[in-house]
One Martini backbone bead per residue (centre of mass of N, CA, C, O) as a GRO file, in nm:
protein
  145
    1MET     BB    1   0.224  -0.779   2.156
    2PRO     BB    2   0.027  -0.784   1.917
    3ASP     BB    3  -0.246  -0.985   1.772
    4TYR     BB    4  -0.227  -1.055   1.446
    5ARG     BB    5  -0.492  -1.130   1.222
    6ARG     BB    6  -0.485  -1.325   0.928
    7ALA     BB    7  -0.623  -1.404   0.619
    8TRP     BB    8  -0.534  -1.708   0.488
    9HIS     BB    9  -0.563  -1.695   0.112
   10PRO     BB   10  -0.516  -1.870  -0.151
   11GLY     BB   11  -0.544  -1.652  -0.409
   12GLY     BB   12  -0.634  -1.392  -0.295
   13MET     BB   13  -0.821  -1.098  -0.237
   14ASN     BB   14  -0.677  -0.762  -0.169
   15PHE     BB   15  -0.698  -0.500   0.045
   16PHE     BB   16  -0.505  -0.180   0.063
   17THR     BB   17  -0.338   0.059   0.297
   18VAL     BB   18  -0.085   0.309   0.264
   19ASN     BB   19   0.115   0.533   0.470
   20LEU     BB   20   0.252   0.791   0.544
   21LEU     BB   21   0.391   0.931   0.806
   22GLN     BB   22   0.379   1.209   0.659
   23ARG     BB   23   0.087   1.357   0.562
   24ARG     BB   24   0.099   1.646   0.604
   25GLY     BB   25   0.177   1.802   0.296
   26ASN     BB   26   0.236   1.537   0.149
   27ASP     BB   27   0.359   1.444  -0.203
   28LEU     BB   28   0.559   1.210  -0.256
   29LEU     BB   29   0.401   0.993  -0.434
   30THR     BB   30   0.347   1.181  -0.687
   31ARG     BB   31   0.637   1.280  -0.734
   32LEU     BB   32   0.752   0.953  -0.702
   33VAL     BB   33   0.591   0.728  -0.868
   34GLY     BB   34   0.814   0.595  -1.044
   35LEU     BB   35   0.946   0.449  -0.807
   36LEU     BB   36   0.691   0.275  -0.734
   37ARG     BB   37   0.648   0.145  -1.007
   38ASP     BB   38   0.920   0.003  -0.998
   39ALA     BB   39   0.874  -0.164  -0.745
   40VAL     BB   40   0.626  -0.326  -0.833
   41ARG     BB   41   0.771  -0.456  -1.074
   42MET     BB   42   0.975  -0.620  -0.906
   43VAL     BB   43   0.786  -0.772  -0.714
   44ARG     BB   44   0.620  -0.913  -0.936
   45ILE     BB   45   0.840  -1.126  -1.008
   46ARG     BB   46   0.824  -1.270  -0.727
   47CYS     BB   47   0.498  -1.173  -0.700
   48PRO     BB   48   0.253  -1.249  -0.933
   49PHE     BB   49   0.034  -1.018  -0.911
   50LEU     BB   50  -0.295  -0.878  -0.940
   51ILE     BB   51  -0.418  -0.583  -1.062
   52HIS     BB   52  -0.750  -0.421  -1.009
   53GLY     BB   53  -0.653  -0.173  -0.817
   54TRP     BB   54  -0.519   0.177  -0.807
   55VAL     BB   55  -0.421   0.440  -0.582
   56VAL     BB   56  -0.231   0.743  -0.586
   57LEU     BB   57  -0.156   0.956  -0.349
   58PRO     BB   58   0.022   1.190  -0.170
   59ASP     BB   59   0.006   1.001   0.120
   60HIS     BB   60  -0.143   0.753  -0.028
   61LEU     BB   61  -0.261   0.401  -0.072
   62HIS     BB   62  -0.463   0.197  -0.284
   63CYS     BB   63  -0.551  -0.160  -0.318
   64VAL     BB   64  -0.622  -0.445  -0.546
   65ILE     BB   65  -0.529  -0.774  -0.508
   66GLU     BB   66  -0.406  -1.081  -0.650
   67LEU     BB   67  -0.293  -1.370  -0.586
   68PRO     BB   68  -0.141  -1.634  -0.643
   69PRO     BB   69  -0.188  -1.947  -0.676
   70GLY     BB   70  -0.120  -2.082  -0.352
   71TYR     BB   71  -0.087  -1.788  -0.233
   72ALA     BB   72  -0.083  -1.641   0.118
   73ASP     BB   73   0.166  -1.411   0.153
   74PHE     BB   74   0.092  -1.087   0.163
   75PRO     BB   75   0.328  -0.941   0.303
   76VAL     BB   76   0.550  -1.043   0.097
   77CYS     BB   77   0.427  -0.850  -0.133
   78ARG     BB   78   0.409  -0.556   0.021
   79ARG     BB   79   0.679  -0.498   0.171
   80PRO     BB   80   0.875  -0.453  -0.089
   81MET     BB   81   0.749  -0.188  -0.188
   82LYS     BB   82   0.845  -0.013   0.052
   83MET     BB   83   1.153  -0.098   0.026
   84GLU     BB   84   1.217  -0.025  -0.277
   85SER     BB   85   1.117   0.262  -0.270
   86SER     BB   86   1.287   0.371  -0.026
   87LYS     BB   87   1.573   0.320  -0.163
   88ALA     BB   88   1.511   0.541  -0.418
   89MET     BB   89   1.476   0.762  -0.224
   90PRO     BB   90   1.551   1.036  -0.101
   91LYS     BB   91   1.761   1.155   0.184
   92VAL     BB   92   1.576   1.385   0.401
   93GLU     BB   93   1.504   1.259   0.651
   94ARG     BB   94   1.450   1.235   0.982
   95LEU     BB   95   1.570   1.006   1.217
   96SER     BB   96   1.509   0.809   1.444
   97HIS     BB   97   1.633   0.602   1.680
   98THR     BB   98   1.473   0.355   1.601
   99ARG     BB   99   1.515   0.349   1.296
  100LYS     BB  100   1.811   0.341   1.291
  101THR     BB  101   1.838   0.066   1.458
  102ARG     BB  102   1.648  -0.095   1.215
  103GLY     BB  103   1.686   0.025   0.922
  104GLU     BB  104   1.497   0.280   0.879
  105ARG     BB  105   1.258   0.491   0.749
  106ASP     BB  106   1.065   0.808   0.747
  107ILE     BB  107   0.796   0.727   0.535
  108TRP     BB  108   0.650   0.494   0.666
  109GLN     BB  109   0.418   0.318   0.800
  110ARG     BB  110   0.409   0.029   0.950
  111ARG     BB  111   0.112   0.011   0.928
  112TYR     BB  112  -0.169  -0.140   0.788
  113TRP     BB  113  -0.453  -0.193   0.570
  114GLU     BB  114  -0.640  -0.492   0.563
  115HIS     BB  115  -0.836  -0.698   0.312
  116LEU     BB  116  -1.054  -0.967   0.264
  117ILE     BB  117  -1.206  -1.070  -0.023
  118ARG     BB  118  -1.516  -1.248  -0.011
  119ASN     BB  119  -1.686  -1.109  -0.258
  120GLU     BB  120  -1.835  -0.929  -0.517
  121ASN     BB  121  -1.944  -0.697  -0.336
  122ASP     BB  122  -1.669  -0.637  -0.196
  123PHE     BB  123  -1.510  -0.589  -0.454
  124GLN     BB  124  -1.680  -0.342  -0.548
  125ALA     BB  125  -1.673  -0.167  -0.297
  126HIS     BB  126  -1.333  -0.145  -0.325
  127MET     BB  127  -1.341  -0.030  -0.603
  128ASP     BB  128  -1.499   0.228  -0.548
  129TYR     BB  129  -1.310   0.334  -0.338
  130VAL     BB  130  -1.065   0.382  -0.526
  131HIS     BB  131  -1.218   0.565  -0.734
  132PHE     BB  132  -1.331   0.786  -0.508
  133ASN     BB  133  -1.081   0.906  -0.345
  134PRO     BB  134  -0.990   1.156  -0.505
  135VAL     BB  135  -1.262   1.297  -0.457
  136LYS     BB  136  -1.276   1.305  -0.151
  137HIS     BB  137  -0.984   1.471  -0.138
  138GLY     BB  138  -1.000   1.696  -0.396
  139LEU     BB  139  -0.836   1.615  -0.672
  140VAL     BB  140  -1.115   1.559  -0.793
  141LYS     BB  141  -1.451   1.583  -0.927
  142ARG     BB  142  -1.428   1.302  -1.087
  143VAL     BB  143  -1.379   0.983  -1.151
  144ALA     BB  144  -1.296   1.018  -1.472
  145ASP     BB  145  -1.033   1.207  -1.376
   0.00000   0.00000   0.00000
């Protein structure tokens, strides 16, 4: 098993990207964005992080969040978002044997991209990335849209 190293920083700010397992032609996140919002609302009760920036695209999402003071376990805040939204989504996908065995759904990729925000310039660069991503993917013409 790979040795993943995470930067544990209590009260830290993190950028992360989460992708759907099937990305091509999949607009599940934008169609069911209400379920995702509800899942985030529920998770924030247990782990009251601040949302600085969040963008939901058809097949992936990016966000910049700040953990509560003294709290460093970023995956415990992020993982339930995927779990809670998956529970609420209609079961229409075909499950692989491995996912059936593990009790998983074939909705989200297991891995995700995560980055600890280190300073103000890093924060601004990731906020710009969040804001520009819909333009990059051709979903809008301007960031203001």
